[in-house]
Coordinates of C-alpha atoms in Angstrom, one line a residue:
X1 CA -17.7 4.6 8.5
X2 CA -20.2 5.8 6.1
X3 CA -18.0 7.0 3.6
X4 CA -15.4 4.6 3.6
X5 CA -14.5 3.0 0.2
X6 CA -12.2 0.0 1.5
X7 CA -13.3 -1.7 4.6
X8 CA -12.0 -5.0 6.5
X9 CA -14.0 -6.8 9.1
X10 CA -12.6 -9.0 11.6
X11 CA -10.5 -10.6 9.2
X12 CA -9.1 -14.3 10.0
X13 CA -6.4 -16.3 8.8
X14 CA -4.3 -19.2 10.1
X15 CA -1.3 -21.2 8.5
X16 CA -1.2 -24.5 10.8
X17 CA -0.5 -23.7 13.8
X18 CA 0.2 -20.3 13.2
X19 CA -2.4 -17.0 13.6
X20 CA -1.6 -14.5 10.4
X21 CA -3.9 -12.7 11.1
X22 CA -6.7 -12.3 14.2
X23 CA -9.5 -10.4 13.9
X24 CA -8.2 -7.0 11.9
X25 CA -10.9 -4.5 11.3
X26 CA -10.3 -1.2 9.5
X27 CA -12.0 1.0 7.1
X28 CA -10.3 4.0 4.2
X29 CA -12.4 6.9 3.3
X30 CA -12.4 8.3 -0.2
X31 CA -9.3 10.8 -0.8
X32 CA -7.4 9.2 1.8
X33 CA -4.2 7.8 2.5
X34 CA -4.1 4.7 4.5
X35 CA -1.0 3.1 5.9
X36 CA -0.5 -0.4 7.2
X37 CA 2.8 -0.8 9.2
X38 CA 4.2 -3.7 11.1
X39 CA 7.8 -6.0 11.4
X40 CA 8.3 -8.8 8.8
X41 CA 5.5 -11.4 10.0
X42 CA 3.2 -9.3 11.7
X43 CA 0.3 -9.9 9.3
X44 CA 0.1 -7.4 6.9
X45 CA 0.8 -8.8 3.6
X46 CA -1.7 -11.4 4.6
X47 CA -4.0 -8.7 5.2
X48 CA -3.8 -7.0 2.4
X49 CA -3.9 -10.1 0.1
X50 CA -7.6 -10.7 1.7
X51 CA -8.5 -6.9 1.1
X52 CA -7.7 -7.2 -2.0
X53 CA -9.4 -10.9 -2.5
X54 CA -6.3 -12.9 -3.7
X55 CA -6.0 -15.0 -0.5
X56 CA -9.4 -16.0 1.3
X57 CA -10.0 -15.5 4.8
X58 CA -11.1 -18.2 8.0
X59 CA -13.7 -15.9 8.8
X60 CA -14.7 -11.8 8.5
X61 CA -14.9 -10.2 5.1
X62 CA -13.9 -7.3 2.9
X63 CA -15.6 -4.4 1.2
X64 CA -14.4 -2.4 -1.7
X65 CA -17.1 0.5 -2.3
X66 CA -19.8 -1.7 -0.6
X67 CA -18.9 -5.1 -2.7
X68 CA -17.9 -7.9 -0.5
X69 CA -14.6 -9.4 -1.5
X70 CA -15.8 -12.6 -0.3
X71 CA -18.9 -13.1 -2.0
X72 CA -17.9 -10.7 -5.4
X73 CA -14.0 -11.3 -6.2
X74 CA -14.2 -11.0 -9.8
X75 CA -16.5 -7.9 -9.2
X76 CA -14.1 -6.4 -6.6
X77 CA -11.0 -6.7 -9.1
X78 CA -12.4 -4.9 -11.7
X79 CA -12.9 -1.7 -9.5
X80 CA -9.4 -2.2 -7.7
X81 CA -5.9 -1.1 -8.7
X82 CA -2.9 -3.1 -7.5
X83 CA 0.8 -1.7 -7.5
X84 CA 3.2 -4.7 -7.0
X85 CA 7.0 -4.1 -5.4
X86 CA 7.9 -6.2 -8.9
X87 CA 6.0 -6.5 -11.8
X88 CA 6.6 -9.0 -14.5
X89 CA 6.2 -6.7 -17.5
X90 CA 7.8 -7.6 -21.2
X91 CA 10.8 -5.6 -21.6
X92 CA 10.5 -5.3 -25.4
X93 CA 7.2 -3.6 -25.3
X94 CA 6.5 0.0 -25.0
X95 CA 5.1 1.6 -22.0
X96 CA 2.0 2.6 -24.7
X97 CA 2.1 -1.2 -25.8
X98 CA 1.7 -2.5 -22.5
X99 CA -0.9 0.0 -21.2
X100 CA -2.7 -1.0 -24.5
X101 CA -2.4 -4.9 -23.2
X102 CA -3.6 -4.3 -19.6
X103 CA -6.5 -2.0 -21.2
X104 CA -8.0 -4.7 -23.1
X105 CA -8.1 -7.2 -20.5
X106 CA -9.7 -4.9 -18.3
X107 CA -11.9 -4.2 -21.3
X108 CA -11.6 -0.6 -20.2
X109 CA -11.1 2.2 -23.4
X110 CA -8.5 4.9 -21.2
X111 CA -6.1 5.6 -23.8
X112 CA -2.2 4.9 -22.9
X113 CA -1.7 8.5 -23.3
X114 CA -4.3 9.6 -20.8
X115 CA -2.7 6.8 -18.2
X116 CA 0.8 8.1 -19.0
X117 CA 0.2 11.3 -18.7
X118 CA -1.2 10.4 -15.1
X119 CA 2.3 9.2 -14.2
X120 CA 4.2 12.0 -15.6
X121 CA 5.5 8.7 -18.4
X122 CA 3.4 11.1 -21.7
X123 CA 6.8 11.2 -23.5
X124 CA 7.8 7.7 -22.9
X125 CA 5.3 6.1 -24.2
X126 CA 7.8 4.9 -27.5
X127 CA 10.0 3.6 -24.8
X128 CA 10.8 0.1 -23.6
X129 CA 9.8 -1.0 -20.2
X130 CA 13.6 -2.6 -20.0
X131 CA 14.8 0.9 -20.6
X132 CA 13.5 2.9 -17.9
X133 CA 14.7 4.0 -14.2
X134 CA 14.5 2.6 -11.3
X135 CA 11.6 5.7 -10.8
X136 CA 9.6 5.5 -13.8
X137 CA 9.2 1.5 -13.8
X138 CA 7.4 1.6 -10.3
X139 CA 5.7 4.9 -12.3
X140 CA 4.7 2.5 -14.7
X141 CA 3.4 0.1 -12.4
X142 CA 1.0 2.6 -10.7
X143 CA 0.2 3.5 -14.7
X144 CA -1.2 -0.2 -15.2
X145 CA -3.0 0.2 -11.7
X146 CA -5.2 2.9 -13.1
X147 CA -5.9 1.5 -16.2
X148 CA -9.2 0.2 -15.1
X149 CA -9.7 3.7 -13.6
X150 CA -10.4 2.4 -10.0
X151 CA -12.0 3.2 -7.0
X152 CA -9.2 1.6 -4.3
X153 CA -5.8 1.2 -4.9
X154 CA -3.2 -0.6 -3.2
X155 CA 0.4 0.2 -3.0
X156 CA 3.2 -2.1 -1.8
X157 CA 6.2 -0.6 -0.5
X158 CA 6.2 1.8 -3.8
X159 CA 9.4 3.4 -3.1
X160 CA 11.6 0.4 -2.3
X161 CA 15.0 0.8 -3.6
X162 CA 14.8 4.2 -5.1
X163 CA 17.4 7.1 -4.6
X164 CA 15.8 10.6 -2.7
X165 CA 14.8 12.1 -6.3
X166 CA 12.7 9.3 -7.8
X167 CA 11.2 8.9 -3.8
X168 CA 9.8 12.1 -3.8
X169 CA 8.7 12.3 -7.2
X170 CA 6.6 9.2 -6.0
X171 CA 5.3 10.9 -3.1
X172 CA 3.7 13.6 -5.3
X173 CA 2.2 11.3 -7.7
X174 CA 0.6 9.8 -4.7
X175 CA -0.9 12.7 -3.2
X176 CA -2.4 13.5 -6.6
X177 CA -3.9 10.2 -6.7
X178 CA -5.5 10.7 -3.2
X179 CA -6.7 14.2 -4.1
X180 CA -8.2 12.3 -7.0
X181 CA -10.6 10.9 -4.7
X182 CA -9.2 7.2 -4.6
X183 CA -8.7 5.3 -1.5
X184 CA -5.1 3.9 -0.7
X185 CA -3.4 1.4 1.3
X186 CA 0.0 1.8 1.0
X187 CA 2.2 -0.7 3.3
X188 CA 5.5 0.6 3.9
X189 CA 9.1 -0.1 5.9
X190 CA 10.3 3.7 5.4
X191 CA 8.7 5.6 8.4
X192 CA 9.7 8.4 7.0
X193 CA 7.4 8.2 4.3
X194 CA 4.6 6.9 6.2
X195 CA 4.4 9.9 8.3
X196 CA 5.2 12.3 5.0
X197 CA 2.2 10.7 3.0
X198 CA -0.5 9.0 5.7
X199 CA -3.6 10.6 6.7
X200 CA -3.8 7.0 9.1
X201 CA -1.9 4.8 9.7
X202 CA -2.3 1.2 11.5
X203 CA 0.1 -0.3 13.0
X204 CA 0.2 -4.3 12.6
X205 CA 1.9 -6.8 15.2
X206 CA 1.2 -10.2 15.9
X207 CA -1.8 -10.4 13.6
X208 CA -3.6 -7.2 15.3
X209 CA -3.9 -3.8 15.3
X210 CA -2.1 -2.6 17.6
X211 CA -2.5 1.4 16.8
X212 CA -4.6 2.9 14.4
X213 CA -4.4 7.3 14.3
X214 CA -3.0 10.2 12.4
X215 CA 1.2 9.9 12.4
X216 CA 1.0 13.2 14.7
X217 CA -1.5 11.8 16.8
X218 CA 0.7 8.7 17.9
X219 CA 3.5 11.2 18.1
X220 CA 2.1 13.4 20.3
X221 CA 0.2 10.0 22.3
X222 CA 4.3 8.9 23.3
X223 CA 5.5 12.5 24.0
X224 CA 2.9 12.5 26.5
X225 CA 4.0 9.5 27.8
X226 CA 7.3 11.0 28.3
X227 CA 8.9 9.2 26.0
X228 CA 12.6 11.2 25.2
X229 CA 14.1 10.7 21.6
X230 CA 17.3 9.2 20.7
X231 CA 17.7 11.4 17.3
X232 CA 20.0 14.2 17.2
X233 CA 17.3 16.8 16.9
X234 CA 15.7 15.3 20.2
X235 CA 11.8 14.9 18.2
X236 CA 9.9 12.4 18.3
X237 CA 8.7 11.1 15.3
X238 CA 6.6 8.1 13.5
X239 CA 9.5 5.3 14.3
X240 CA 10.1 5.7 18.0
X241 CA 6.4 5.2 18.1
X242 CA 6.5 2.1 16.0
X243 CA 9.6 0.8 17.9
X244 CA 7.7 1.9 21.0
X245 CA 5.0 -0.2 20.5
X246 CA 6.7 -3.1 18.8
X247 CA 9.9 -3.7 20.2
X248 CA 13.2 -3.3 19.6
X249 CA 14.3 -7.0 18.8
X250 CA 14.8 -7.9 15.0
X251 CA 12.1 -9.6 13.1
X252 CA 13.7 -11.6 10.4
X253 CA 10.0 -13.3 9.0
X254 CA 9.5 -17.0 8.1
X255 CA 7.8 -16.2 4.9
X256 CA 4.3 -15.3 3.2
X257 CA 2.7 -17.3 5.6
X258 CA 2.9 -15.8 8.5
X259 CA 3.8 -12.3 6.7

């Protein structure tokens, strides 16, 4: 894909005796939404880790903007932002503090107003991080993700946890990050969201891809199928696909290893 800013290639990785992950090829274009879907220990995480170079793989490679992750880690990091499900920021500091702190390692001159006012945070900047929401603490973890004003991002399960409001206020800082220009993986559990937000989405099991197309596309792929819906409304959506394609049985994971 000529225009794609994050791209995997045949991506390896094996615990012992166990596959993570066997041969996962993908690519994200600029302005685009990306989601990576799967049960606990279907790959993913350790997908994503190689994407974003902080776990090496047995074989294949990564590309952020043309960069191998391989070869160029160091280089790759710089032009990446990372979201994390928890962050390990100092409570006593204030959100303009800390953005001040990620700026200089980054070695990057945004001011912690311009990355605030990103997140909709401009007028808690005076604020402690220990202070805040549930919703503006994964705010401010997308805030220190653009510091470095990057290319790619990566967002892990972003909305975990929060209550409908602070979701959806999420989901619109989000799409203004995509219509930004940036490329985004976002991995996700809520289905919901996945179809709300994706452009694409892949879905992960046993260390492949297993479907890769727009939400509606699959949809439409297991309606034709004649698939019938167990939901009130009688639709079809994003997570009889998933269950279609990856079972019904409960995946309970056995750890980062094999996640």
């Amino acid at each position: 894909m000529s225009d794609a800013i994050i791209e995997a290639r045949e991506l390896r990785k094996r615990y012992r005796d166990i596959v993570a992950v066997d041969g996962i090829s993908f690519s994200v274009r600029a302005g685009e939404i990306f989601g990576m879907l799967g049960p606990n220990g279907a790959g993913k995480t350790t997908t994503v880790e190689m994407v974003e170079g902080m776990r090496e793989p047995d074989s294949g490679d990564a590309f952020i903007n043309g960069i191998s992750v391989v070869k160029e880690p160091k280089r790759v990091k710089s032009i990446i932002g990372v979201q994390l499900q928890q962050n390990a920021f100092l409570d006593n500091l204030t959100l303009a503090e800390t953005v001040g702190l990620f700026a200089t390692l980054y070695g990057s001159d945004i001011t912690a107003d311009d990355v605030l006012s990103q997140v909709g945070l401009q007028d808690r900047g005076k604020h402690n991080y220990k202070n805040l929401s549930g919703g503006q603490k994964q705010r401010m973890s997308i805030a220190v993700a653009l510091v470095n004003d990057p290319v790619a991002m990566f967002l892990d399960e972003p909305t975990t946890g929060l209550d409908p409001q602070a979701r959806r206020n999420i989901w619109g800082l989000i799409r203004d990050l995509r219509d930004s220009g940036k490329a985004i993986l976002l991995t996700t559990h809520y289905m919901e969201e996945a179809e709300d937000l994706c452009d694409r989405v892949a879905i992960v099991d046993q260390g492949r891809i297993v479907a890769m197309d727009t939400p509606h596309a699959l949809v439409n792929a297991l309606r034709d199928r004649g698939a019938r819906s167990e939901h009130r409304d009688g639709a079809l959506n994003l997570e009889d696909v998933f269950i279609d394609i990856t079972g019904k049985d409960l995946r309970e994971g056995t750890g980062s290893e094999s996640e």
